[in-house]
Amino acid sequence: MDQFPQLAQAGFNGWLPVIFLALMGISMLLYVVLDGYDLGVGILLRRADDAQKDVMISSIGPFWDANETWMVLGVGILLVAFPMAHGMILGALYLPVAFMLVGLILRGVAFDFRVKARDQHKPLWNWAFYGGSVTASFSQGVMLGLYITGFQNDWPQIGFSIITGLCLCAGYSLLGASWLIMKTTDELQQRAVRWAYSTFWFTLIGIVAISVVTPLVSPRIFQKWFSLPNIFLLAPIPIATAALFFAIFRSLKRMPTRLKNGNEYGAWVPFGCTVAVFILAFYGLAYSLFPFLVVDKIDIWQAASAPESLKIILVGAVIVLPTIFGYTIYAYRVFWGKARELTYY
């Protein structure tokens, strides 16, 4: 099957859908990684005491709002560049999307109110921040599961989507705990190591489940992975993923002893390796689905807007993307370092 039917004939016009698919993919990947860790911190919030909660919120304070920009950009590209797929995807996912938005709104409100609220009201907003984080994360996992299975409403597919939702919560928690290992000190840092270890196995299960199910939902995807010579050319992806999981496990096992001795060497390893696992998982999923936006139903050329529209949108993307990259990098550079208790003056 030729995956590029329009490219040879249409030249640059044929490449436009591929370019916008790449831009959308980069945006969604950056959202999963960047907003994933601060959603994970929110999920872990209930396990900490009051003082530690303040430090945890402080560790994501300068970043969490900007992190969500990438989801807005990704969904925006889907809407303007692939309107046919946008209608089908969001139409099929309207319920989990609604719950996700409720969770994100609840997080945003709770983030500011918990700091300014009186002492007797602060636990309520802590629970609101935790509940919003869990709701948004679980909804995104359910959306991923439904998307992979082609929006089927059979019980096995629904069950798989629920498992995917739970495992994505674990994956975000692993990202969040690994972030806290880098950004905090003392008892909270030690706790973050234990939190990372407890969520490690569920993250591993989620990655394995998605890797197994995705080729089974489509003979085309199965052929892409397990035909010769593809099976040998693609073998480095699962091998590298397994190596990264081993590196995370080994680092977490050694971390408590090092931290007790005041040695933070390698404190970045769990977070860096977890990010790499998410990148490889995203790449594997993108390879499996390409060139379809809806599994075996709508490809990127069928769903794309007119070339004239895409060219105009591309001019805007060339301006907007460097701007977002620039202020994201600047924010992380300015606020890098250990987190302290969040305060307002």
PDB file of C-alpha atoms in Angstrom, residues 43-340:
ATOM      1  CA  ILE A  43      -2.209  13.153  41.353  1.00  0.00           C
ATOM      2  CA  LEU A  44       0.486  12.678  44.005  1.00  0.00           C
ATOM      3  CA  LEU A  45      -0.620  15.697  46.040  1.00  0.00           C
ATOM      4  CA  ARG A  46      -2.833  13.783  48.491  1.00  0.00           C
ATOM      5  CA  ARG A  47       0.117  11.635  49.623  1.00  0.00           C
ATOM      6  CA  ALA A  48       2.047  14.586  51.087  1.00  0.00           C
ATOM      7  CA  ASP A  49       1.622  16.649  54.237  1.00  0.00           C
ATOM      8  CA  ASP A  50       0.577  20.312  54.128  1.00  0.00           C
ATOM      9  CA  ALA A  51       4.061  21.821  53.962  1.00  0.00           C
ATOM     10  CA  GLN A  52       5.112  19.374  51.260  1.00  0.00           C
ATOM     11  CA  LYS A  53       1.974  20.141  49.258  1.00  0.00           C
ATOM     12  CA  ASP A  54       3.040  23.778  49.072  1.00  0.00           C
ATOM     13  CA  VAL A  55       6.482  22.826  47.769  1.00  0.00           C
ATOM     14  CA  MET A  56       4.960  20.442  45.221  1.00  0.00           C
ATOM     15  CA  ILE A  57       2.682  23.183  43.895  1.00  0.00           C
ATOM     16  CA  SER A  58       5.610  25.587  43.855  1.00  0.00           C
ATOM     17  CA  SER A  59       7.631  23.160  41.718  1.00  0.00           C
ATOM     18  CA  ILE A  60       5.101  23.410  38.890  1.00  0.00           C
ATOM     19  CA  GLY A  61       3.865  26.955  39.549  1.00  0.00           C
ATOM     20  CA  PRO A  62       5.852  28.808  36.865  1.00  0.00           C
ATOM     21  CA  PHE A  63       5.238  26.159  34.192  1.00  0.00           C
ATOM     22  CA  TRP A  64       1.840  24.444  34.377  1.00  0.00           C
ATOM     23  CA  ASP A  65      -0.216  27.126  32.633  1.00  0.00           C
ATOM     24  CA  ALA A  66       2.205  27.422  29.708  1.00  0.00           C
ATOM     25  CA  ASN A  67       2.415  23.628  29.395  1.00  0.00           C
ATOM     26  CA  GLU A  68      -1.259  23.471  28.425  1.00  0.00           C
ATOM     27  CA  THR A  69      -0.570  25.781  25.476  1.00  0.00           C
ATOM     28  CA  TRP A  70       0.700  22.785  23.525  1.00  0.00           C
ATOM     29  CA  MET A  71      -2.647  20.978  23.769  1.00  0.00           C
ATOM     30  CA  VAL A  72      -4.454  24.093  22.542  1.00  0.00           C
ATOM     31  CA  LEU A  73      -2.028  24.311  19.619  1.00  0.00           C
ATOM     32  CA  GLY A  74      -2.377  20.609  18.757  1.00  0.00           C
ATOM     33  CA  VAL A  75      -6.182  20.644  18.828  1.00  0.00           C
ATOM     34  CA  GLY A  76      -6.173  23.929  16.916  1.00  0.00           C
ATOM     35  CA  ILE A  77      -4.072  22.394  14.136  1.00  0.00           C
ATOM     36  CA  LEU A  78      -6.440  19.416  14.023  1.00  0.00           C
ATOM     37  CA  LEU A  79      -9.394  21.776  13.639  1.00  0.00           C
ATOM     38  CA  VAL A  80      -8.018  24.073  10.934  1.00  0.00           C
ATOM     39  CA  ALA A  81      -5.830  21.612   8.995  1.00  0.00           C
ATOM     40  CA  PHE A  82      -7.921  18.424   9.261  1.00  0.00           C
ATOM     41  CA  PRO A  83     -11.530  19.526   9.847  1.00  0.00           C
ATOM     42  CA  MET A  84     -13.086  16.237   8.709  1.00  0.00           C
ATOM     43  CA  ALA A  85     -11.037  14.215  11.198  1.00  0.00           C
ATOM     44  CA  HIS A  86     -11.594  16.843  13.909  1.00  0.00           C
ATOM     45  CA  GLY A  87     -15.348  16.380  13.662  1.00  0.00           C
ATOM     46  CA  MET A  88     -15.163  12.592  13.736  1.00  0.00           C
ATOM     47  CA  ILE A  89     -12.592  12.340  16.538  1.00  0.00           C
ATOM     48  CA  LEU A  90     -14.106  14.888  18.921  1.00  0.00           C
ATOM     49  CA  GLY A  91     -17.608  13.653  18.068  1.00  0.00           C
ATOM     50  CA  ALA A  92     -16.648  10.146  19.140  1.00  0.00           C
ATOM     51  CA  LEU A  93     -14.795  11.390  22.226  1.00  0.00           C
ATOM     52  CA  TYR A  94     -17.165  14.131  23.391  1.00  0.00           C
ATOM     53  CA  LEU A  95     -17.816  12.542  26.808  1.00  0.00           C
ATOM     54  CA  PRO A  96     -14.187  12.001  27.918  1.00  0.00           C
ATOM     55  CA  VAL A  97     -13.287  15.376  26.380  1.00  0.00           C
ATOM     56  CA  ALA A  98     -15.982  17.035  28.512  1.00  0.00           C
ATOM     57  CA  PHE A  99     -14.659  15.338  31.656  1.00  0.00           C
ATOM     58  CA  MET A 100     -11.100  16.342  30.751  1.00  0.00           C
ATOM     59  CA  LEU A 101     -12.112  19.978  30.397  1.00  0.00           C
ATOM     60  CA  VAL A 102     -13.929  19.869  33.740  1.00  0.00           C
ATOM     61  CA  GLY A 103     -10.789  18.457  35.336  1.00  0.00           C
ATOM     62  CA  LEU A 104      -8.533  21.098  33.799  1.00  0.00           C
ATOM     63  CA  ILE A 105     -10.885  23.900  34.853  1.00  0.00           C
ATOM     64  CA  LEU A 106     -11.044  22.510  38.380  1.00  0.00           C
ATOM     65  CA  ARG A 107      -7.238  22.379  38.522  1.00  0.00           C
ATOM     66  CA  GLY A 108      -6.910  25.959  37.346  1.00  0.00           C
ATOM     67  CA  VAL A 109      -9.351  27.280  39.924  1.00  0.00           C
ATOM     68  CA  ALA A 110      -7.945  25.197  42.769  1.00  0.00           C
ATOM     69  CA  PHE A 111      -4.348  26.187  41.977  1.00  0.00           C
ATOM     70  CA  ASP A 112      -4.943  29.837  42.884  1.00  0.00           C
ATOM     71  CA  PHE A 113      -7.635  29.407  45.520  1.00  0.00           C
ATOM     72  CA  ARG A 114      -5.675  26.912  47.642  1.00  0.00           C
ATOM     73  CA  VAL A 115      -2.940  29.504  48.235  1.00  0.00           C
ATOM     74  CA  LYS A 116      -5.292  32.361  49.111  1.00  0.00           C
ATOM     75  CA  ALA A 117      -7.930  30.380  51.002  1.00  0.00           C
ATOM     76  CA  ARG A 118      -8.179  30.367  54.779  1.00  0.00           C
ATOM     77  CA  ASP A 119      -6.757  27.391  56.607  1.00  0.00           C
ATOM     78  CA  GLN A 120     -10.100  25.643  57.057  1.00  0.00           C
ATOM     79  CA  HIS A 121     -10.805  25.828  53.321  1.00  0.00           C
ATOM     80  CA  LYS A 122      -7.363  24.826  52.068  1.00  0.00           C
ATOM     81  CA  PRO A 123      -7.972  21.022  52.282  1.00  0.00           C
ATOM     82  CA  LEU A 124     -11.008  21.431  50.042  1.00  0.00           C
ATOM     83  CA  TRP A 125      -8.950  23.105  47.327  1.00  0.00           C
ATOM     84  CA  ASN A 126      -6.183  20.519  47.735  1.00  0.00           C
ATOM     85  CA  TRP A 127      -8.744  17.811  47.040  1.00  0.00           C
ATOM     86  CA  ALA A 128     -10.098  19.839  44.115  1.00  0.00           C
ATOM     87  CA  PHE A 129      -6.610  20.087  42.601  1.00  0.00           C
ATOM     88  CA  TYR A 130      -6.081  16.367  43.119  1.00  0.00           C
ATOM     89  CA  GLY A 131      -9.515  15.478  41.722  1.00  0.00           C
ATOM     90  CA  GLY A 132      -9.047  17.708  38.691  1.00  0.00           C
ATOM     91  CA  SER A 133      -5.643  16.148  37.982  1.00  0.00           C
ATOM     92  CA  VAL A 134      -6.990  12.596  38.225  1.00  0.00           C
ATOM     93  CA  THR A 135     -10.060  13.399  36.116  1.00  0.00           C
ATOM     94  CA  ALA A 136      -8.054  15.080  33.348  1.00  0.00           C
ATOM     95  CA  SER A 137      -5.406  12.331  33.288  1.00  0.00           C
ATOM     96  CA  PHE A 138      -7.859   9.441  33.333  1.00  0.00           C
ATOM     97  CA  SER A 139      -9.985  11.067  30.613  1.00  0.00           C
ATOM     98  CA  GLN A 140      -6.944  11.479  28.373  1.00  0.00           C
ATOM     99  CA  GLY A 141      -6.075   7.817  28.855  1.00  0.00           C
ATOM    100  CA  VAL A 142      -9.624   6.743  27.989  1.00  0.00           C
ATOM    101  CA  MET A 143      -9.488   8.947  24.886  1.00  0.00           C
ATOM    102  CA  LEU A 144      -6.226   7.283  23.857  1.00  0.00           C
ATOM    103  CA  GLY A 145      -7.682   3.803  24.343  1.00  0.00           C
ATOM    104  CA  LEU A 146     -10.816   4.595  22.342  1.00  0.00           C
ATOM    105  CA  TYR A 147      -8.731   6.198  19.593  1.00  0.00           C
ATOM    106  CA  ILE A 148      -6.400   3.209  19.270  1.00  0.00           C
ATOM    107  CA  THR A 149      -9.323   0.756  19.018  1.00  0.00           C
ATOM    108  CA  GLY A 150     -11.052   2.823  16.341  1.00  0.00           C
ATOM    109  CA  PHE A 151     -13.836   4.197  18.565  1.00  0.00           C
ATOM    110  CA  GLN A 152     -15.432   0.794  19.051  1.00  0.00           C
ATOM    111  CA  ASN A 153     -18.081   0.596  21.777  1.00  0.00           C
ATOM    112  CA  ASP A 154     -17.771  -3.115  22.561  1.00  0.00           C
ATOM    113  CA  TRP A 155     -17.039  -4.097  26.144  1.00  0.00           C
ATOM    114  CA  PRO A 156     -13.487  -5.387  25.455  1.00  0.00           C
ATOM    115  CA  GLN A 157     -12.575  -2.049  23.851  1.00  0.00           C
ATOM    116  CA  ILE A 158     -14.183  -0.084  26.679  1.00  0.00           C
ATOM    117  CA  GLY A 159     -12.333  -2.230  29.220  1.00  0.00           C
ATOM    118  CA  PHE A 160      -9.060  -1.613  27.393  1.00  0.00           C
ATOM    119  CA  SER A 161      -9.747   2.133  27.401  1.00  0.00           C
ATOM    120  CA  ILE A 162     -10.356   2.098  31.162  1.00  0.00           C
ATOM    121  CA  ILE A 163      -7.079   0.234  31.690  1.00  0.00           C
ATOM    122  CA  THR A 164      -5.330   2.744  29.446  1.00  0.00           C
ATOM    123  CA  GLY A 165      -6.793   5.563  31.530  1.00  0.00           C
ATOM    124  CA  LEU A 166      -5.494   4.052  34.767  1.00  0.00           C
ATOM    125  CA  CYS A 167      -2.072   3.349  33.287  1.00  0.00           C
ATOM    126  CA  LEU A 168      -1.770   6.886  31.898  1.00  0.00           C
ATOM    127  CA  CYS A 169      -2.484   8.188  35.409  1.00  0.00           C
ATOM    128  CA  ALA A 170       0.391   5.981  36.574  1.00  0.00           C
ATOM    129  CA  GLY A 171       2.620   7.237  33.752  1.00  0.00           C
ATOM    130  CA  TYR A 172       1.899  10.854  34.604  1.00  0.00           C
ATOM    131  CA  SER A 173       2.525  10.057  38.275  1.00  0.00           C
ATOM    132  CA  LEU A 174       5.904   8.572  37.360  1.00  0.00           C
ATOM    133  CA  LEU A 175       6.729  11.744  35.431  1.00  0.00           C
ATOM    134  CA  GLY A 176       5.543  13.882  38.352  1.00  0.00           C
ATOM    135  CA  ALA A 177       7.463  11.913  40.963  1.00  0.00           C
ATOM    136  CA  SER A 178      10.612  12.001  38.820  1.00  0.00           C
ATOM    137  CA  TRP A 179      10.170  15.759  38.435  1.00  0.00           C
ATOM    138  CA  LEU A 180       9.947  16.119  42.225  1.00  0.00           C
ATOM    139  CA  ILE A 181      13.142  14.108  42.651  1.00  0.00           C
ATOM    140  CA  MET A 182      14.942  16.781  40.651  1.00  0.00           C
ATOM    141  CA  LYS A 183      13.136  19.808  42.097  1.00  0.00           C
ATOM    142  CA  THR A 184      12.885  19.051  45.840  1.00  0.00           C
ATOM    143  CA  THR A 185      15.058  18.085  48.786  1.00  0.00           C
ATOM    144  CA  ASP A 186      15.008  16.178  52.075  1.00  0.00           C
ATOM    145  CA  GLU A 187      11.941  14.126  53.067  1.00  0.00           C
ATOM    146  CA  LEU A 188       9.812  15.151  50.082  1.00  0.00           C
ATOM    147  CA  GLN A 189      12.560  14.065  47.720  1.00  0.00           C
ATOM    148  CA  GLN A 190      12.775  10.699  49.490  1.00  0.00           C
ATOM    149  CA  ARG A 191       9.014  10.315  49.242  1.00  0.00           C
ATOM    150  CA  ALA A 192       9.121  11.145  45.551  1.00  0.00           C
ATOM    151  CA  VAL A 193      11.508   8.222  45.010  1.00  0.00           C
ATOM    152  CA  ARG A 194       9.018   5.865  46.671  1.00  0.00           C
ATOM    153  CA  TRP A 195       6.144   7.326  44.654  1.00  0.00           C
ATOM    154  CA  ALA A 196       8.091   6.859  41.433  1.00  0.00           C
ATOM    155  CA  TYR A 197       8.845   3.248  42.282  1.00  0.00           C
ATOM    156  CA  SER A 198       5.200   2.473  43.136  1.00  0.00           C
ATOM    157  CA  THR A 199       3.961   3.863  39.797  1.00  0.00           C
ATOM    158  CA  PHE A 200       6.777   2.367  37.721  1.00  0.00           C
ATOM    159  CA  TRP A 201       5.134  -1.032  37.250  1.00  0.00           C
ATOM    160  CA  PHE A 202       1.742   0.307  36.206  1.00  0.00           C
ATOM    161  CA  THR A 203       3.437   2.527  33.629  1.00  0.00           C
ATOM    162  CA  LEU A 204       5.274  -0.493  32.272  1.00  0.00           C
ATOM    163  CA  ILE A 205       2.006  -2.440  32.043  1.00  0.00           C
ATOM    164  CA  GLY A 206       0.357   0.423  30.155  1.00  0.00           C
ATOM    165  CA  ILE A 207       3.170   0.669  27.579  1.00  0.00           C
ATOM    166  CA  VAL A 208       3.124  -3.104  27.030  1.00  0.00           C
ATOM    167  CA  ALA A 209      -0.689  -3.189  26.729  1.00  0.00           C
ATOM    168  CA  ILE A 210      -0.764  -0.428  24.099  1.00  0.00           C
ATOM    169  CA  SER A 211       2.123  -2.050  22.204  1.00  0.00           C
ATOM    170  CA  VAL A 212       0.305  -5.388  22.083  1.00  0.00           C
ATOM    171  CA  VAL A 213      -3.182  -4.123  21.283  1.00  0.00           C
ATOM    172  CA  THR A 214      -2.294  -1.580  18.575  1.00  0.00           C
ATOM    173  CA  PRO A 215      -1.095  -4.160  15.970  1.00  0.00           C
ATOM    174  CA  LEU A 216      -4.121  -6.349  16.730  1.00  0.00           C
ATOM    175  CA  VAL A 217      -6.745  -3.731  15.860  1.00  0.00           C
ATOM    176  CA  SER A 218      -5.663  -3.536  12.216  1.00  0.00           C
ATOM    177  CA  PRO A 219      -4.071  -6.051   9.814  1.00  0.00           C
ATOM    178  CA  ARG A 220      -2.365  -3.068   8.155  1.00  0.00           C
ATOM    179  CA  ILE A 221      -0.652  -2.073  11.415  1.00  0.00           C
ATOM    180  CA  PHE A 222       0.305  -5.690  12.120  1.00  0.00           C
ATOM    181  CA  GLN A 223       1.873  -5.906   8.670  1.00  0.00           C
ATOM    182  CA  LYS A 224       3.857  -2.698   9.216  1.00  0.00           C
ATOM    183  CA  TRP A 225       5.459  -4.071  12.374  1.00  0.00           C
ATOM    184  CA  PHE A 226       5.899  -7.795  11.758  1.00  0.00           C
ATOM    185  CA  SER A 227       6.639  -8.165   8.054  1.00  0.00           C
ATOM    186  CA  LEU A 228      10.199  -8.599   6.811  1.00  0.00           C
ATOM    187  CA  PRO A 229      12.447  -6.642   6.950  1.00  0.00           C
ATOM    188  CA  ASN A 230      10.408  -4.225   9.143  1.00  0.00           C
ATOM    189  CA  ILE A 231      10.513  -6.497  12.187  1.00  0.00           C
ATOM    190  CA  PHE A 232      14.319  -6.219  12.263  1.00  0.00           C
ATOM    191  CA  LEU A 233      14.464  -2.524  11.379  1.00  0.00           C
ATOM    192  CA  LEU A 234      11.969  -1.636  14.121  1.00  0.00           C
ATOM    193  CA  ALA A 235      13.396  -3.949  16.788  1.00  0.00           C
ATOM    194  CA  PRO A 236      15.544  -1.136  18.311  1.00  0.00           C
ATOM    195  CA  ILE A 237      12.348   0.656  19.489  1.00  0.00           C
ATOM    196  CA  PRO A 238      11.131  -2.022  21.958  1.00  0.00           C
ATOM    197  CA  ILE A 239      14.721  -2.873  22.894  1.00  0.00           C
ATOM    198  CA  ALA A 240      15.509   0.772  23.696  1.00  0.00           C
ATOM    199  CA  THR A 241      12.240   1.084  25.644  1.00  0.00           C
ATOM    200  CA  ALA A 242      13.112  -1.973  27.735  1.00  0.00           C
ATOM    201  CA  ALA A 243      16.603  -0.558  28.367  1.00  0.00           C
ATOM    202  CA  LEU A 244      15.106   2.755  29.521  1.00  0.00           C
ATOM    203  CA  PHE A 245      12.734   1.016  31.920  1.00  0.00           C
ATOM    204  CA  PHE A 246      15.688  -0.924  33.326  1.00  0.00           C
ATOM    205  CA  ALA A 247      17.620   2.332  33.769  1.00  0.00           C
ATOM    206  CA  ILE A 248      14.667   3.890  35.633  1.00  0.00           C
ATOM    207  CA  PHE A 249      14.301   0.831  37.877  1.00  0.00           C
ATOM    208  CA  ARG A 250      18.007   0.682  38.662  1.00  0.00           C
ATOM    209  CA  SER A 251      18.214   4.401  39.372  1.00  0.00           C
ATOM    210  CA  LEU A 252      15.208   4.340  41.714  1.00  0.00           C
ATOM    211  CA  LYS A 253      16.634   1.390  43.635  1.00  0.00           C
ATOM    212  CA  ARG A 254      19.937   3.188  44.216  1.00  0.00           C
ATOM    213  CA  MET A 255      18.493   6.658  44.784  1.00  0.00           C
ATOM    214  CA  PRO A 256      17.496   6.428  48.491  1.00  0.00           C
ATOM    215  CA  THR A 257      21.004   5.537  49.634  1.00  0.00           C
ATOM    216  CA  ARG A 258      22.557   8.307  47.564  1.00  0.00           C
ATOM    217  CA  LEU A 259      20.114  10.946  48.761  1.00  0.00           C
ATOM    218  CA  LYS A 260      20.657  10.021  52.418  1.00  0.00           C
ATOM    219  CA  ASN A 261      24.340  10.699  51.877  1.00  0.00           C
ATOM    220  CA  GLY A 262      23.588  14.050  50.246  1.00  0.00           C
ATOM    221  CA  ASN A 263      24.590  12.785  46.818  1.00  0.00           C
ATOM    222  CA  GLU A 264      22.200  13.923  44.063  1.00  0.00           C
ATOM    223  CA  TYR A 265      24.275  12.516  41.224  1.00  0.00           C
ATOM    224  CA  GLY A 266      21.878  11.068  38.652  1.00  0.00           C
ATOM    225  CA  ALA A 267      18.767  12.659  40.169  1.00  0.00           C
ATOM    226  CA  TRP A 268      17.719  13.593  36.624  1.00  0.00           C
ATOM    227  CA  VAL A 269      17.923  10.009  35.326  1.00  0.00           C
ATOM    228  CA  PRO A 270      14.378   8.823  36.225  1.00  0.00           C
ATOM    229  CA  PHE A 271      12.781  11.913  34.671  1.00  0.00           C
ATOM    230  CA  GLY A 272      14.982  11.882  31.568  1.00  0.00           C
ATOM    231  CA  CYS A 273      14.452   8.174  30.950  1.00  0.00           C
ATOM    232  CA  THR A 274      10.689   8.445  31.533  1.00  0.00           C
ATOM    233  CA  VAL A 275      10.476  11.273  29.004  1.00  0.00           C
ATOM    234  CA  ALA A 276      12.439   9.115  26.546  1.00  0.00           C
ATOM    235  CA  VAL A 277       9.984   6.225  27.112  1.00  0.00           C
ATOM    236  CA  PHE A 278       7.053   8.520  26.315  1.00  0.00           C
ATOM    237  CA  ILE A 279       8.821   9.758  23.174  1.00  0.00           C
ATOM    238  CA  LEU A 280       9.480   6.218  21.933  1.00  0.00           C
ATOM    239  CA  ALA A 281       5.910   5.145  22.729  1.00  0.00           C
ATOM    240  CA  PHE A 282       4.583   8.169  20.855  1.00  0.00           C
ATOM    241  CA  TYR A 283       6.835   7.436  17.898  1.00  0.00           C
ATOM    242  CA  GLY A 284       5.725   3.814  17.781  1.00  0.00           C
ATOM    243  CA  LEU A 285       2.065   4.825  17.884  1.00  0.00           C
ATOM    244  CA  ALA A 286       2.585   7.472  15.183  1.00  0.00           C
ATOM    245  CA  TYR A 287       4.344   4.944  12.950  1.00  0.00           C
ATOM    246  CA  SER A 288       1.525   2.456  13.450  1.00  0.00           C
ATOM    247  CA  LEU A 289      -1.259   4.881  12.581  1.00  0.00           C
ATOM    248  CA  PHE A 290       0.380   6.842   9.737  1.00  0.00           C
ATOM    249  CA  PRO A 291      -1.034   7.992   7.349  1.00  0.00           C
ATOM    250  CA  PHE A 292      -4.438   7.619   9.002  1.00  0.00           C
ATOM    251  CA  LEU A 293      -5.937  10.103  11.457  1.00  0.00           C
ATOM    252  CA  VAL A 294      -8.780   7.690  12.205  1.00  0.00           C
ATOM    253  CA  VAL A 295      -7.616   4.060  12.125  1.00  0.00           C
ATOM    254  CA  ASP A 296      -8.100   2.687   8.587  1.00  0.00           C
ATOM    255  CA  LYS A 297     -10.902   5.183   7.880  1.00  0.00           C
ATOM    256  CA  ILE A 298      -9.613   8.695   7.143  1.00  0.00           C
ATOM    257  CA  ASP A 299      -6.064   9.457   6.021  1.00  0.00           C
ATOM    258  CA  ILE A 300      -4.398  12.841   6.230  1.00  0.00           C
ATOM    259  CA  TRP A 301      -4.981  13.705   2.576  1.00  0.00           C
ATOM    260  CA  GLN A 302      -8.702  12.971   2.772  1.00  0.00           C
ATOM    261  CA  ALA A 303      -9.066  14.996   5.976  1.00  0.00           C
ATOM    262  CA  ALA A 304      -6.877  17.960   4.999  1.00  0.00           C
ATOM    263  CA  SER A 305      -8.144  21.431   4.199  1.00  0.00           C
ATOM    264  CA  ALA A 306      -7.557  22.961   0.767  1.00  0.00           C
ATOM    265  CA  PRO A 307      -3.878  23.588  -0.082  1.00  0.00           C
ATOM    266  CA  GLU A 308      -4.516  27.326  -0.305  1.00  0.00           C
ATOM    267  CA  SER A 309      -5.841  27.350   3.264  1.00  0.00           C
ATOM    268  CA  LEU A 310      -2.963  25.228   4.537  1.00  0.00           C
ATOM    269  CA  LYS A 311      -0.401  27.602   3.025  1.00  0.00           C
ATOM    270  CA  ILE A 312      -1.929  30.562   4.843  1.00  0.00           C
ATOM    271  CA  ILE A 313      -2.077  28.617   8.114  1.00  0.00           C
ATOM    272  CA  LEU A 314       1.542  27.526   7.651  1.00  0.00           C
ATOM    273  CA  VAL A 315       2.654  31.178   7.613  1.00  0.00           C
ATOM    274  CA  GLY A 316       0.987  31.653  11.007  1.00  0.00           C
ATOM    275  CA  ALA A 317       2.524  28.440  12.337  1.00  0.00           C
ATOM    276  CA  VAL A 318       6.006  29.601  11.310  1.00  0.00           C
ATOM    277  CA  ILE A 319       5.483  32.690  13.482  1.00  0.00           C
ATOM    278  CA  VAL A 320       3.650  31.114  16.429  1.00  0.00           C
ATOM    279  CA  LEU A 321       5.735  27.971  16.974  1.00  0.00           C
ATOM    280  CA  PRO A 322       9.117  29.696  17.530  1.00  0.00           C
ATOM    281  CA  THR A 323       7.381  32.116  19.902  1.00  0.00           C
ATOM    282  CA  ILE A 324       5.952  29.290  22.009  1.00  0.00           C
ATOM    283  CA  PHE A 325       9.253  27.428  21.966  1.00  0.00           C
ATOM    284  CA  GLY A 326      11.077  30.605  22.956  1.00  0.00           C
ATOM    285  CA  TYR A 327       9.026  31.523  26.015  1.00  0.00           C
ATOM    286  CA  THR A 328       8.859  27.871  27.113  1.00  0.00           C
ATOM    287  CA  ILE A 329      12.641  27.524  27.073  1.00  0.00           C
ATOM    288  CA  TYR A 330      13.042  30.924  28.742  1.00  0.00           C
ATOM    289  CA  ALA A 331      10.608  30.042  31.540  1.00  0.00           C
ATOM    290  CA  TYR A 332      12.386  26.767  32.314  1.00  0.00           C
ATOM    291  CA  ARG A 333      15.757  28.484  32.274  1.00  0.00           C
ATOM    292  CA  VAL A 334      14.670  31.277  34.635  1.00  0.00           C
ATOM    293  CA  PHE A 335      12.852  29.072  37.145  1.00  0.00           C
ATOM    294  CA  TRP A 336      15.200  26.099  37.090  1.00  0.00           C
ATOM    295  CA  GLY A 337      16.557  24.913  40.418  1.00  0.00           C
ATOM    296  CA  LYS A 338      15.099  23.583  43.634  1.00  0.00           C
ATOM    297  CA  ALA A 339      11.513  24.517  44.475  1.00  0.00           C
ATOM    298  CA  ARG A 340      10.556  26.395  47.629  1.00  0.00           C
TER     299      ARG A 340
END
